[in-house]
Coordinates of C-alpha atoms in Angstrom, one line a residue:
M1 CA 20.5 20.0 -24.7
N2 CA 19.8 18.5 -21.3
N3 CA 22.6 19.3 -18.9
T4 CA 21.0 17.4 -16.0
P5 CA 23.3 14.8 -14.5
P6 CA 22.3 11.2 -15.4
G7 CA 21.8 10.2 -11.8
L8 CA 19.3 13.0 -11.3
R9 CA 17.4 12.2 -14.5
L10 CA 16.9 8.7 -13.3
L11 CA 14.9 9.9 -10.3
R12 CA 12.0 9.8 -12.8
P13 CA 11.0 6.2 -13.8
P14 CA 12.3 5.2 -17.3
T15 CA 8.8 4.2 -18.5
V16 CA 5.6 6.2 -19.2
I17 CA 3.6 3.8 -17.1
G18 CA 6.2 4.0 -14.3
Q19 CA 5.9 7.7 -14.3
F20 CA 2.1 7.5 -14.1
H21 CA 2.4 4.9 -11.3
T22 CA 4.7 7.3 -9.3
L23 CA 2.2 10.1 -9.8
F24 CA -0.7 7.9 -8.8
F25 CA 1.2 6.4 -5.9
G26 CA 2.6 9.7 -4.6
S27 CA -0.5 11.9 -5.0
V28 CA -3.8 10.1 -5.1
R29 CA -3.1 7.2 -2.9
M30 CA -1.2 9.2 -0.2
F31 CA -3.8 12.0 -0.3
F32 CA -6.6 9.5 0.1
L33 CA -4.9 7.8 3.1
G34 CA -3.6 11.0 4.7
V35 CA -6.7 13.1 4.5
L36 CA -9.7 10.8 4.2
G37 CA -8.1 8.0 6.2
F38 CA -7.7 10.3 9.2
A39 CA -11.3 11.6 8.8
V40 CA -12.7 8.1 8.8
Y41 CA -10.4 6.3 11.3
G42 CA -9.0 9.2 13.4
N43 CA -11.4 9.0 16.3
E44 CA -12.4 5.4 16.0
A45 CA -11.0 4.3 19.4
L46 CA -12.9 7.1 21.2
H47 CA -16.3 6.2 19.7
F48 CA -15.8 2.4 20.0
S49 CA -18.2 1.4 22.8
C50 CA -19.2 -1.9 24.4
D51 CA -22.0 -3.1 26.7
P52 CA -21.4 -2.3 29.6
D53 CA -19.8 0.9 28.6
R54 CA -16.6 0.8 30.7
R55 CA -13.3 2.3 29.7
E56 CA -11.2 -0.8 30.4
L57 CA -13.6 -3.0 28.5
N58 CA -13.8 -0.6 25.5
L59 CA -10.0 -0.5 25.3
Y60 CA -9.6 -4.2 25.7
C61 CA -12.2 -5.0 23.0
Y62 CA -10.9 -2.3 20.7
N63 CA -7.4 -3.8 20.8
Q64 CA -9.0 -7.2 20.0
F65 CA -10.9 -5.6 17.2
R66 CA -7.9 -3.7 15.8
P67 CA -4.6 -5.6 16.4
I68 CA -3.1 -2.8 14.3
T69 CA -4.8 0.4 13.3
P70 CA -5.6 0.7 9.5
Q71 CA -3.7 4.0 9.2
V72 CA -0.5 2.4 10.5
F73 CA -0.9 -0.7 8.3
W74 CA -1.4 1.3 5.1
A75 CA 1.4 3.7 5.9
L76 CA 3.7 0.7 6.4
Q77 CA 2.4 -0.7 3.1
L78 CA 3.2 2.5 1.2
V79 CA 6.7 2.7 2.7
T80 CA 7.5 -1.0 2.1
V81 CA 6.3 -0.9 -1.5
L82 CA 8.5 2.1 -2.1
V83 CA 11.7 0.4 -1.0
P84 CA 12.6 -1.7 -4.1
G85 CA 12.2 1.2 -6.5
A86 CA 14.1 3.5 -4.1
V87 CA 17.0 1.0 -3.8
F88 CA 17.2 0.7 -7.6
H89 CA 17.2 4.5 -8.1
L90 CA 19.8 4.9 -5.4
Y91 CA 22.0 2.3 -7.1
A92 CA 21.5 4.0 -10.5
A93 CA 22.3 7.4 -9.1
C94 CA 25.5 6.2 -7.6
K95 CA 26.5 4.5 -10.9
N96 CA 25.3 7.5 -13.0
I97 CA 23.0 5.3 -15.0
D98 CA 20.6 7.2 -17.3
Q99 CA 17.2 6.1 -18.5
E100 CA 18.5 5.0 -21.9
E101 CA 21.0 2.7 -20.4
I102 CA 18.3 0.7 -18.7
L103 CA 17.1 -0.3 -22.1
E104 CA 20.5 -0.6 -23.7
R105 CA 22.2 -2.8 -21.1
P106 CA 20.4 -6.1 -20.2
I107 CA 21.7 -6.2 -16.7
Y108 CA 20.1 -2.9 -15.8
T109 CA 16.9 -4.0 -17.5
V110 CA 16.8 -7.2 -15.4
F111 CA 17.5 -5.2 -12.2
Y112 CA 14.7 -2.8 -12.9
I113 CA 12.2 -5.5 -13.7
I114 CA 13.2 -7.3 -10.5
S115 CA 12.4 -4.1 -8.5
V116 CA 9.0 -3.9 -10.2
L117 CA 8.3 -7.6 -9.5
L118 CA 9.2 -7.0 -5.8
R119 CA 6.7 -4.2 -5.7
I120 CA 4.1 -6.6 -7.1
I121 CA 4.9 -9.3 -4.5
L122 CA 4.8 -6.7 -1.7
E123 CA 1.4 -5.4 -2.9
V124 CA 0.0 -9.0 -3.1
I125 CA 1.3 -9.7 0.5
A126 CA -0.3 -6.4 1.7
F127 CA -3.6 -7.3 0.0
W128 CA -3.6 -10.7 1.7
L129 CA -2.7 -9.3 5.1
Q130 CA -5.4 -6.6 4.8
S131 CA -8.0 -9.2 4.0
H132 CA -7.1 -11.2 7.1
L133 CA -6.8 -8.2 9.4
F134 CA -9.7 -6.1 8.3
G135 CA -11.8 -8.3 6.0
F136 CA -13.8 -6.8 3.2
Q137 CA -16.7 -5.4 5.2
V138 CA -17.0 -3.6 8.5
H139 CA -20.0 -4.8 10.5
P140 CA -21.9 -2.5 12.9
L141 CA -21.5 -4.9 15.8
Y142 CA -18.4 -6.7 17.0
M143 CA -18.7 -9.6 19.4
C144 CA -15.8 -9.3 21.9
D145 CA -14.6 -12.2 24.0
A146 CA -13.7 -10.3 27.2
S147 CA -13.6 -13.3 29.5
A148 CA -9.8 -12.9 30.0
L149 CA -10.5 -9.4 31.4
E150 CA -13.3 -10.4 33.7
K151 CA -15.3 -13.6 33.7
A152 CA -18.6 -11.7 34.2
F153 CA -18.2 -10.1 30.8
N154 CA -17.8 -13.3 28.8
V155 CA -18.9 -12.3 25.2
T156 CA -20.0 -8.7 24.9
K157 CA -21.4 -6.6 22.1
C158 CA -19.5 -3.6 20.8
M159 CA -20.7 -0.9 18.5
V160 CA -18.4 0.0 15.6
P161 CA -18.7 3.7 14.7
E162 CA -19.2 4.7 11.0
H163 CA -19.1 1.1 9.8
F164 CA -20.5 2.0 6.4
E165 CA -17.9 4.7 5.7
K166 CA -15.1 2.3 6.8
T167 CA -16.4 -0.4 4.4
I168 CA -16.3 2.1 1.5
F169 CA -12.7 3.2 2.5
L170 CA -11.6 -0.5 2.7
S171 CA -13.0 -1.1 -0.8
A172 CA -11.1 1.9 -2.0
M173 CA -7.8 0.7 -0.5
Y174 CA -8.3 -2.7 -2.0
T175 CA -8.9 -1.0 -5.4
F176 CA -5.8 1.1 -5.1
T177 CA -3.7 -2.0 -4.4
I178 CA -5.2 -3.8 -7.4
I179 CA -4.6 -0.7 -9.6
T180 CA -0.9 -0.5 -8.6
I181 CA -0.4 -4.2 -9.2
L182 CA -1.9 -3.8 -12.7
L183 CA 0.3 -0.7 -13.3
C184 CA 3.4 -2.7 -12.3
I185 CA 2.5 -5.5 -14.6
A186 CA 1.9 -3.1 -17.5
E187 CA 5.2 -1.4 -16.7
I188 CA 7.1 -4.7 -17.1
F189 CA 5.4 -5.3 -20.5
E190 CA 6.3 -1.7 -21.6
I191 CA 10.0 -2.0 -20.7
L192 CA 10.2 -5.4 -22.4
C193 CA 8.6 -4.0 -25.5
R194 CA 10.9 -1.0 -25.5
R195 CA 13.9 -3.4 -25.0
L196 CA 12.8 -5.5 -28.0
G197 CA 12.3 -2.3 -30.0
Y198 CA 15.8 -1.2 -29.1
L199 CA 17.3 -4.6 -30.1
N200 CA 15.4 -4.5 -33.5
N201 CA 16.8 -1.0 -34.2
Q202 CA 20.4 -2.1 -33.7

């Protein structure tokens, strides 16, 4: 007999796919970002150099090249995507809703599906923003318009360090986003099928 309070049992997602998504989200994706992301992007600003190699020019062009650093963007993406599920689980814990009740009571099923749909929407928005901020490929040269800094500079060439590694990492982050979107869609189908199964067994 399980004596765990219902609110604590709900800290685990009510679907098999949801539990796999949590594992995938919490371990693989965060490990990839935290460990490999730092290795690839950690010293990018220090090795970003322009012609002529002057500190103020390098800093100005790097800020133009990276309006937001990839690590910060992806960290914000992970936190934002976690919010809908966290809100639902907090609500469920306060109401002492267990996993079975999500399938048995339509209102909880709808709330849970809405939280998953919000995750999908946030992931799609993040995918779109990432494509506009970072593109799909990192080129070895960046043409910087530094005329606002000093007219003599005009358009200057800047070297992007480890561009190939960054392209691979970008592709991996796009892939993670697509996988989580597919897992969320599959989770909606799973909970709908289980809901239909519960209704048929009544």
